[in-house]
PDB file of C-alpha atoms in Angstrom:
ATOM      1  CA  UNK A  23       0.000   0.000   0.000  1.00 40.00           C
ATOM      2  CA  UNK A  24       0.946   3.496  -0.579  1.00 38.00           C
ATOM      3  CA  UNK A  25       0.821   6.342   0.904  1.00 39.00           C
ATOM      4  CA  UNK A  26       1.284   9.640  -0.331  1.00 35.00           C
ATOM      5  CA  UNK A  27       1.079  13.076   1.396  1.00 40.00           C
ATOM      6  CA  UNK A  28       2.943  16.610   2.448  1.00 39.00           C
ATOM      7  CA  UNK A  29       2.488  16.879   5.763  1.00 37.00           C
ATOM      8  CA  UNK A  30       4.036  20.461   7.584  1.00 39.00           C
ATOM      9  CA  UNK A  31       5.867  19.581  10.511  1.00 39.00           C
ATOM     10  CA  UNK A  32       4.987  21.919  13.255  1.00 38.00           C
ATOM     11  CA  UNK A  33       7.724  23.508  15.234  1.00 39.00           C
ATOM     12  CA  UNK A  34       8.734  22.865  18.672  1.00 43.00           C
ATOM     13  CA  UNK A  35       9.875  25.900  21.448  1.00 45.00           C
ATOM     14  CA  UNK A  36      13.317  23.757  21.681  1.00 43.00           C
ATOM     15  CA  UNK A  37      15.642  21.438  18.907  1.00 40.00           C
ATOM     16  CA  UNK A  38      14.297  18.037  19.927  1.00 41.00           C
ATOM     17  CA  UNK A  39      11.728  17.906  21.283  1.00 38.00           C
ATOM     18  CA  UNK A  40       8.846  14.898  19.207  1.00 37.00           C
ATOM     19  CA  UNK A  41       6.230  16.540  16.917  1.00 37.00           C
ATOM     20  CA  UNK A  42       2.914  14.261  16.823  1.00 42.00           C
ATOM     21  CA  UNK A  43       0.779  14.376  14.365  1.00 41.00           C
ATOM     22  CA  UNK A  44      -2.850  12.921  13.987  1.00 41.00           C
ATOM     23  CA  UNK A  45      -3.030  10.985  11.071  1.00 45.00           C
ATOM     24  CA  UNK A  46      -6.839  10.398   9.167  1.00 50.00           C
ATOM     25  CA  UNK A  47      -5.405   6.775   7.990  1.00 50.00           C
ATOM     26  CA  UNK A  48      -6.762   5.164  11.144  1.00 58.00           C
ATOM     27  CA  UNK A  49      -9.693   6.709  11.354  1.00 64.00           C
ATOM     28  CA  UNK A  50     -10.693   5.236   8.313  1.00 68.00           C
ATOM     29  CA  UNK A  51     -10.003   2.241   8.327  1.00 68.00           C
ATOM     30  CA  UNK A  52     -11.869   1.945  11.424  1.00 68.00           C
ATOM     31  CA  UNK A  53     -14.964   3.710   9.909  1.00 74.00           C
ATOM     32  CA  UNK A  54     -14.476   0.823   7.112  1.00 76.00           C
ATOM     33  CA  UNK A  55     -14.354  -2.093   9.882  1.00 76.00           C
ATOM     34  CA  UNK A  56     -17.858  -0.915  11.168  1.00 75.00           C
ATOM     35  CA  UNK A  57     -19.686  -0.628   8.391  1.00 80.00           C
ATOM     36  CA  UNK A  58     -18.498  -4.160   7.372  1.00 79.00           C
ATOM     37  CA  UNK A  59     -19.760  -5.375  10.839  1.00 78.00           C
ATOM     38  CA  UNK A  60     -22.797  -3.641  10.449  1.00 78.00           C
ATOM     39  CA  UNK A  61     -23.446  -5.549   7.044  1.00 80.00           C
ATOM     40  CA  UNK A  62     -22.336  -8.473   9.261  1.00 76.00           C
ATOM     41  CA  UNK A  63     -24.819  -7.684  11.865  1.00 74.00           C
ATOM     42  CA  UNK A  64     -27.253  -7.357   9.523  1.00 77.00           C
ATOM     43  CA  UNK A  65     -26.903 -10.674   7.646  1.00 74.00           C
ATOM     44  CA  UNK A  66     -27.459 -12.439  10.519  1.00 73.00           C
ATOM     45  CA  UNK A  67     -30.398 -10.644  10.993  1.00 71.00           C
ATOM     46  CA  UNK A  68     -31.831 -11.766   7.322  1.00 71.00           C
ATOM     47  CA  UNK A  69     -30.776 -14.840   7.615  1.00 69.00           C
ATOM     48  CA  UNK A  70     -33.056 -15.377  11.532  1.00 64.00           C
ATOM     49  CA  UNK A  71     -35.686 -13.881   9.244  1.00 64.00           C
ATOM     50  CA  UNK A  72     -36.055 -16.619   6.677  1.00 60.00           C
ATOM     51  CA  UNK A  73     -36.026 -18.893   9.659  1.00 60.00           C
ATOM     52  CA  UNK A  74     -39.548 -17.862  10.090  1.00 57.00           C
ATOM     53  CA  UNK A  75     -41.556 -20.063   7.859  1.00 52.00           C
ATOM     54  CA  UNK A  76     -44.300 -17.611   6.118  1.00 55.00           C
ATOM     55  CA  UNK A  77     -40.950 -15.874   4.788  1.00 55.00           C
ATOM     56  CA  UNK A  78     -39.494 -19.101   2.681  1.00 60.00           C
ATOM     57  CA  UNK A  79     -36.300 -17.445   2.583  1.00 60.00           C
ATOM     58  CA  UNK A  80     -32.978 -19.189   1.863  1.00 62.00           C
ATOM     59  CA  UNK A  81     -30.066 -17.461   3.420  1.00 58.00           C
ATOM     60  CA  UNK A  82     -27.960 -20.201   4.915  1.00 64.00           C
ATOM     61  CA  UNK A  83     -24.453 -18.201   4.759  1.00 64.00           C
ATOM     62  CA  UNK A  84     -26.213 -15.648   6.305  1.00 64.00           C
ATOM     63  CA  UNK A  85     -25.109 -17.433   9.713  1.00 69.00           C
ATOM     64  CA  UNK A  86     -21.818 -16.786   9.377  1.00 76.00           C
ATOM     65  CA  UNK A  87     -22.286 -13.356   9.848  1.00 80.00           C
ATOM     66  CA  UNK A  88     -21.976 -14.198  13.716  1.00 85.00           C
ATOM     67  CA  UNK A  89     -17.832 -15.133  13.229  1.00 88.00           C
ATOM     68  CA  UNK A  90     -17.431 -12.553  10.945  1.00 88.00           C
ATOM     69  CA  UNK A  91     -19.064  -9.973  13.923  1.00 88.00           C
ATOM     70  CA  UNK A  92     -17.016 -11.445  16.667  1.00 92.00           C
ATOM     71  CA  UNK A  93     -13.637 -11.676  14.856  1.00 93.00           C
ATOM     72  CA  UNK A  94     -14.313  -7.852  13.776  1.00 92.00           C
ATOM     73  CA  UNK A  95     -15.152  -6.766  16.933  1.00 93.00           C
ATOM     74  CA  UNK A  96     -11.660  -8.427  18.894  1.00 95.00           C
ATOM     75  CA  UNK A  97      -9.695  -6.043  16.160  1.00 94.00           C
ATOM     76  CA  UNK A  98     -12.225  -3.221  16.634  1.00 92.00           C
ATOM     77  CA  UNK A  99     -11.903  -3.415  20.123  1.00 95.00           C
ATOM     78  CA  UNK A 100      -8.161  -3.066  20.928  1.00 95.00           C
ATOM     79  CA  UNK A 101      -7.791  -1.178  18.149  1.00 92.00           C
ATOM     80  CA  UNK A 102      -9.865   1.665  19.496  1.00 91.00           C
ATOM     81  CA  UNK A 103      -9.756   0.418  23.102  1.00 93.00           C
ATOM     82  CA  UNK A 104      -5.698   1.465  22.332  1.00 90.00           C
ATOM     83  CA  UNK A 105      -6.402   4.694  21.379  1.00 86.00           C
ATOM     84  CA  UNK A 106      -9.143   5.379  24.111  1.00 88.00           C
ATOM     85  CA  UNK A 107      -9.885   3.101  27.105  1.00 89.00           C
ATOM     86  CA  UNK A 108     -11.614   5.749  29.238  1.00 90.00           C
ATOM     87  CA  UNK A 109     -14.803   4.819  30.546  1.00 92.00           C
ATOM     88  CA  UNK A 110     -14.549   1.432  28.429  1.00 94.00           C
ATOM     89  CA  UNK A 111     -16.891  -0.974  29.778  1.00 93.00           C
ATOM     90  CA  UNK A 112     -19.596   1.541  30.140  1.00 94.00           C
ATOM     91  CA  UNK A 113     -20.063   3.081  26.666  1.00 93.00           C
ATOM     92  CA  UNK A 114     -20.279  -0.484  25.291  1.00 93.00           C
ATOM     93  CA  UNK A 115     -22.935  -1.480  27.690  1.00 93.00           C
ATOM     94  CA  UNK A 116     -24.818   1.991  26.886  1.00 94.00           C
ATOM     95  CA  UNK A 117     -24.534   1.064  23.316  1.00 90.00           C
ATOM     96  CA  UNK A 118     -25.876  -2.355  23.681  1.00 91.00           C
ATOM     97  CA  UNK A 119     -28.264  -2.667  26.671  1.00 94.00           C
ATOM     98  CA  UNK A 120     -30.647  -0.140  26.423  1.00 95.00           C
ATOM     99  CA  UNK A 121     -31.317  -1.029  23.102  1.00 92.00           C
ATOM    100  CA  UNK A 122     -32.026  -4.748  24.075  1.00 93.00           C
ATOM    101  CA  UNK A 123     -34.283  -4.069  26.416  1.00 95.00           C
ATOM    102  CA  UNK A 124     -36.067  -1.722  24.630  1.00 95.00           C
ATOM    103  CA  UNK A 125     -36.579  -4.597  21.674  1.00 91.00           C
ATOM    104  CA  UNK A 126     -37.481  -7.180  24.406  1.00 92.00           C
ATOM    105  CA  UNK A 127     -39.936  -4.876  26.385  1.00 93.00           C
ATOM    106  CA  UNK A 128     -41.616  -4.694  22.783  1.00 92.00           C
ATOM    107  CA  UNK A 129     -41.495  -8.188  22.312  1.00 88.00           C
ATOM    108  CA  UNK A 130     -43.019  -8.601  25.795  1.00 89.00           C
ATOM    109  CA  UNK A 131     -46.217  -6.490  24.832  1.00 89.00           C
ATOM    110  CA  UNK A 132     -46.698  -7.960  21.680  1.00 87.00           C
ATOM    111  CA  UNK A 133     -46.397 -12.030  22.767  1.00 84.00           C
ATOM    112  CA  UNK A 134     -46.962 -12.085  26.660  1.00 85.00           C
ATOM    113  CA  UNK A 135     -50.683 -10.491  26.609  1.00 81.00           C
ATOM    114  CA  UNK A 136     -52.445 -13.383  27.494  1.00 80.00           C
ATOM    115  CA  UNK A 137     -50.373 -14.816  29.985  1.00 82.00           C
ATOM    116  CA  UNK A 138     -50.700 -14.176  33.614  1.00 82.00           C
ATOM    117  CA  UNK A 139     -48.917 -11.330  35.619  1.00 81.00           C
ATOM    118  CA  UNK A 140     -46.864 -13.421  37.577  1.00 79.00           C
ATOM    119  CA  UNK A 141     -45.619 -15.659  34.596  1.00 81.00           C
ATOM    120  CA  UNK A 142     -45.389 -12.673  32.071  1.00 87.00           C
ATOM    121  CA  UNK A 143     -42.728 -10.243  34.575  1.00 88.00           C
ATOM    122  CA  UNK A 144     -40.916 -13.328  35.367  1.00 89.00           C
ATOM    123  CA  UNK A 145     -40.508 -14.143  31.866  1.00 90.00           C
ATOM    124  CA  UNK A 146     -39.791 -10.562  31.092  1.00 91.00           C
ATOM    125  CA  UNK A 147     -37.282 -10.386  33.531  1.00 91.00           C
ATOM    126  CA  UNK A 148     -35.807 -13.553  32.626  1.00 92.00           C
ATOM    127  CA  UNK A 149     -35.434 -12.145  29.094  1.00 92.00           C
ATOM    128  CA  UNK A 150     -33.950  -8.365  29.993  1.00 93.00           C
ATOM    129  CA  UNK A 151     -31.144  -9.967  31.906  1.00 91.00           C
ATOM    130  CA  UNK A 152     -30.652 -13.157  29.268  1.00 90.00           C
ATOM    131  CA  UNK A 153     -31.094 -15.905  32.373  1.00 88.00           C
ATOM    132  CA  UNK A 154     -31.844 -19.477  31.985  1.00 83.00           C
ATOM    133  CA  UNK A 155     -35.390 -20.220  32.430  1.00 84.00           C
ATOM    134  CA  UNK A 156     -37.713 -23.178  33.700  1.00 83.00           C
ATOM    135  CA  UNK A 157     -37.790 -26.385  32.035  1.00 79.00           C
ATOM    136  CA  UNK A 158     -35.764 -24.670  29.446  1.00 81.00           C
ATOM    137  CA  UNK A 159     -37.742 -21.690  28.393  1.00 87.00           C
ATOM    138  CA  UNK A 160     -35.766 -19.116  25.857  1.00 87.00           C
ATOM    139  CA  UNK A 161     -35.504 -15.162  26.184  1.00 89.00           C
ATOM    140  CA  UNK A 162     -38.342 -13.904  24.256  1.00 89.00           C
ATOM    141  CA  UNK A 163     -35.302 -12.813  22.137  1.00 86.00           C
ATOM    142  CA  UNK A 164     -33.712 -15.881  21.927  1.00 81.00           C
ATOM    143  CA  UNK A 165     -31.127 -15.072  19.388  1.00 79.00           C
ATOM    144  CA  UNK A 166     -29.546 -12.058  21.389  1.00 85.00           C
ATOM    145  CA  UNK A 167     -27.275 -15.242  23.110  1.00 87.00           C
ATOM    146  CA  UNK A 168     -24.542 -13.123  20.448  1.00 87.00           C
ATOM    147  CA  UNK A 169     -24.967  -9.781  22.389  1.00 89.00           C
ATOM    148  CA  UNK A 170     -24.045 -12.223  25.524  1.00 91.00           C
ATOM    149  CA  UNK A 171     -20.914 -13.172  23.990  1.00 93.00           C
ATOM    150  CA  UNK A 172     -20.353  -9.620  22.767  1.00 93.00           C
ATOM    151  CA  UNK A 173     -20.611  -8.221  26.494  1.00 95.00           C
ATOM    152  CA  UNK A 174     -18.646 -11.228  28.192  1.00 95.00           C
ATOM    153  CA  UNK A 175     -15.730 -10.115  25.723  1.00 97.00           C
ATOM    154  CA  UNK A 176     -16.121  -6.711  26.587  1.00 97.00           C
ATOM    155  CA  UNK A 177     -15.787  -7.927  30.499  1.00 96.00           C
ATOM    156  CA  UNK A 178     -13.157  -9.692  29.821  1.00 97.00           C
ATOM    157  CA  UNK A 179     -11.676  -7.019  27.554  1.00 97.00           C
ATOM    158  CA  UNK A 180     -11.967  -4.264  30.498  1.00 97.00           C
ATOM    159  CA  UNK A 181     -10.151  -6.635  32.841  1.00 96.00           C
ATOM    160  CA  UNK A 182      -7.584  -6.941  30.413  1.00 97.00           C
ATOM    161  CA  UNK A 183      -7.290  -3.222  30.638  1.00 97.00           C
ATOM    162  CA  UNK A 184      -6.252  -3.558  34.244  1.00 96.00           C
ATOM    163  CA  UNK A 185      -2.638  -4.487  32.428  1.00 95.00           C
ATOM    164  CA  UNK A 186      -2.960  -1.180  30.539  1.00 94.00           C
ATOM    165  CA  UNK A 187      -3.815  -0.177  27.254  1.00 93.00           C
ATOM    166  CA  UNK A 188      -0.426  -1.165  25.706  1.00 92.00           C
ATOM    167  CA  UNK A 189      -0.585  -4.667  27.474  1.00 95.00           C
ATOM    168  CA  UNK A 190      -4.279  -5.592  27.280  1.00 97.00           C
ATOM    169  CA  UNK A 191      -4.680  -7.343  23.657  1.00 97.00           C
ATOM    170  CA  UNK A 192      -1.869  -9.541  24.731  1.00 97.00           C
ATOM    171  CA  UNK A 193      -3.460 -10.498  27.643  1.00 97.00           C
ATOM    172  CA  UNK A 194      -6.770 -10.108  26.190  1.00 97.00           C
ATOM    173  CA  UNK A 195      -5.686 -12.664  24.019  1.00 97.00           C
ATOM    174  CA  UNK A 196      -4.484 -15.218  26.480  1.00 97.00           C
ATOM    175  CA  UNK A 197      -7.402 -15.307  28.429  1.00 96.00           C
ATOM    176  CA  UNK A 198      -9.836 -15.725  25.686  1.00 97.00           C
ATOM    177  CA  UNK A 199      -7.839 -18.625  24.256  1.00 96.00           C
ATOM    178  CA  UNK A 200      -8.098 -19.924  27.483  1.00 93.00           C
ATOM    179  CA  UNK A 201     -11.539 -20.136  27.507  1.00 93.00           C
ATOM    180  CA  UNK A 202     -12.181 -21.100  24.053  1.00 94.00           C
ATOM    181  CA  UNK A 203     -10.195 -24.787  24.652  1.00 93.00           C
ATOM    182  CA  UNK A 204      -9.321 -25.399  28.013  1.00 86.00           C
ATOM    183  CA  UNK A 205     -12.002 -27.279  30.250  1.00 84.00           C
ATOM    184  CA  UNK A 206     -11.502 -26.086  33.718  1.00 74.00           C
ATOM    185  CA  UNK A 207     -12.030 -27.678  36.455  1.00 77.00           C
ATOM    186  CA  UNK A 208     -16.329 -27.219  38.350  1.00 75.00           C
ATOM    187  CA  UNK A 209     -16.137 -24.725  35.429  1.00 73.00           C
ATOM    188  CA  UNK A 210     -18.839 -25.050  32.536  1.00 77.00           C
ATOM    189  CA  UNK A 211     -16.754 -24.861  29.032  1.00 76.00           C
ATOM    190  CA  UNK A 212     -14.854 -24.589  26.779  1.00 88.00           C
ATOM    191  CA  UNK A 213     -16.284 -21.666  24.984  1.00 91.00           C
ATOM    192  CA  UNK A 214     -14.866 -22.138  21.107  1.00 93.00           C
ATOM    193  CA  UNK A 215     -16.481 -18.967  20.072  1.00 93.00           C
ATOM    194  CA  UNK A 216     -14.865 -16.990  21.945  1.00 96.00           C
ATOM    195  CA  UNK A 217     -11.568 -17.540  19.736  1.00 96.00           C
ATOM    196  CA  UNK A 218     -13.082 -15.466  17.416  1.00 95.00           C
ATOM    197  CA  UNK A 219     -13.179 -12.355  18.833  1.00 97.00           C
ATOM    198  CA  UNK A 220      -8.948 -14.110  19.444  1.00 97.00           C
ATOM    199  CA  UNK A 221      -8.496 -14.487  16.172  1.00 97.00           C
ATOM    200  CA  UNK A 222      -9.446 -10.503  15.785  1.00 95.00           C
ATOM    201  CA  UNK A 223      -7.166  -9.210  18.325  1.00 97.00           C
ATOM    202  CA  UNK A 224      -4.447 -11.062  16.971  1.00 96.00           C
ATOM    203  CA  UNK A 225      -5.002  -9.493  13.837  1.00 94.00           C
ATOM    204  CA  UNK A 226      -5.025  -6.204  15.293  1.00 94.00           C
ATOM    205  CA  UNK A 227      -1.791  -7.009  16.965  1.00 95.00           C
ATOM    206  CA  UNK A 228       0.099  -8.008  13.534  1.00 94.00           C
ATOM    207  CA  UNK A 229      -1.319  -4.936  11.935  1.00 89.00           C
ATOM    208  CA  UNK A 230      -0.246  -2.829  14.706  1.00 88.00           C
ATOM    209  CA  UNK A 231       2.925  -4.212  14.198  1.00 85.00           C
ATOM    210  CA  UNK A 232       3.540  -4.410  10.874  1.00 82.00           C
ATOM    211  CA  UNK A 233       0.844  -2.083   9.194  1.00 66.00           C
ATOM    212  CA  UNK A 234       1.681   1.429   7.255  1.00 59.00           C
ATOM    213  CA  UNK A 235       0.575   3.166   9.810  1.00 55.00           C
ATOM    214  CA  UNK A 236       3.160   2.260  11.852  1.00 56.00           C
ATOM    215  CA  UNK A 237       5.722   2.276   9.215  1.00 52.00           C
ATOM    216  CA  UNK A 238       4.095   5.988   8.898  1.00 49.00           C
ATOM    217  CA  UNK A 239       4.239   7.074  12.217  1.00 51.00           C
ATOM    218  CA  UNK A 240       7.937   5.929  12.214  1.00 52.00           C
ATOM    219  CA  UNK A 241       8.567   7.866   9.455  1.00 51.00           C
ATOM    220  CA  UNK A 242       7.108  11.024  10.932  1.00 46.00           C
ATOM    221  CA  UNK A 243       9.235  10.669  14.106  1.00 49.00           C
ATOM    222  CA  UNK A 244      12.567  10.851  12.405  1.00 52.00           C
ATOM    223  CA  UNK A 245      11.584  13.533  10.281  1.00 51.00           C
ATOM    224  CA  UNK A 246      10.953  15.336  13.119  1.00 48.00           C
ATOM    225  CA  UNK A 247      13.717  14.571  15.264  1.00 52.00           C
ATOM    226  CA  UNK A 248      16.742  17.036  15.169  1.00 54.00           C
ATOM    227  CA  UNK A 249      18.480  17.902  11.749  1.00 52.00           C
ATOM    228  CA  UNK A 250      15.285  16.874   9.438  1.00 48.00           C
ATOM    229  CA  UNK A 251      14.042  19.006   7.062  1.00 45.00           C
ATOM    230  CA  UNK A 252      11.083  20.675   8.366  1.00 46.00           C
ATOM    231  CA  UNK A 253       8.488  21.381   5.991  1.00 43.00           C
ATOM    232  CA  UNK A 254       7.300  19.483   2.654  1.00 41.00           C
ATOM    233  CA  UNK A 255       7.641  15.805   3.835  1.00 41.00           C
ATOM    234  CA  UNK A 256       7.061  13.215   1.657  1.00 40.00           C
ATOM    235  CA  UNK A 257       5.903   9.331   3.056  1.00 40.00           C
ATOM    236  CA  UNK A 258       5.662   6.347   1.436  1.00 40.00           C
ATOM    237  CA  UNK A 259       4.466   3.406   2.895  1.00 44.00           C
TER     238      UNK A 259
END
């Protein structure tokens, strides 16, 4: 990939001292990752949809939508969690849980009408918190089991964080291998899914080391650095 720009290197009160400069490359690449887990998101949406048998509708690979989500979210995640870990765990649970309840209050109102008081809140609360029910009864949402998997990651992930931003993919990534094949012991598992959201991380962590924007960056710091020229830089990555 290349990357071509002229990019004015602002000056510093003393010969030395590092110029930083905020780069859009990031940004957008990001902005791409979303959308793509949006149209992720979204596929596994259709493809719960044709489940429904008035619909007839034959979307089989729209299941793998759910890996594609996870693994995009593990790079998402310590890719921005790296740039920004303040507050962490509780924009992504403002993102997701309102929103989930909102759908399953809905979903309440619209299937529970008949039912009696006592069986429709337990149910209902049952299904806002995503808890096992009697004699095997689902959430009324039963496929939101991948926003469980989503939060547990993002648990895990703010844990991780206890390490510090530089250190938590690595150990982000330890622990959720862990879980995905070991079988601990009086401990329900393993969890293979959750090597997915691995498998993203790990991918963040070779881009981070061996992207262009790091190449980039590099670049920028010894043009910077004493003796450089200081205005009309040219990088290519």
């Amino acid at each position: 990939m290349m990357i071509l720009g002229s990019l004015d290197l602002i000056h510093a009160e003393r010969p030395g001292v590092a110029v930083t400069l905020t780069l859009k490359l990031g940004n957008g690449m990001l902005a791409n990752l979303q959308a793509l887990r949006a149209l992720a998101a979204i596929a596994v949406v259709v493809f719960h949809f044709g489940l429904m048998p008035p619909t007839s509708l034959s979307f089989t690979s729209g299941a793998a939508g759910v890996d594609l989500f996870f693994v995009l979210s593990g790079f998402i995640i310590a890719y921005s969690s790296s740039r920004d870990a303040q507050h962490f765990l509780a924009r992504r649970f403002i993102r997701i849980v309102p929103a989930y309840w909102i759908a399953t209050i809905i979903a309440a109102l619209l299937t529970l009408q008949n039912m009696a008081w006592s069986d429709t809140t337990g149910w209902l609360f049952q299904s806002l918190f995503y808890l096992p029910g009697p004699q095997g009864r689902p959430a009324l949402i039963f496929v939101a089991w991948t926003l469980v998997y989503e939060l547990a990651f993002y648990l895990l992930y703010w844990l991780a964080l206890r390490a510090g931003p530089n250190r938590a993919p690595v150990v982000a990534l330890i622990l959720l291998l862990i879980i995905a094949s070991a079988r601990l012991p009086n401990l329900p598992g393993p969890w293979p899914l959750f090597s997915e959201f691995a498998i993203g991380i790990g991918a963040y962590l070779i881009t981070e080391r061996f992207g262009p924007s790091r190449q980039l960056t590099r670049t920028i710091h010894e043009a910077s650095a004493p003796g450089s020229c200081e205005h009309g830089l040219s990088v290519v990555g």
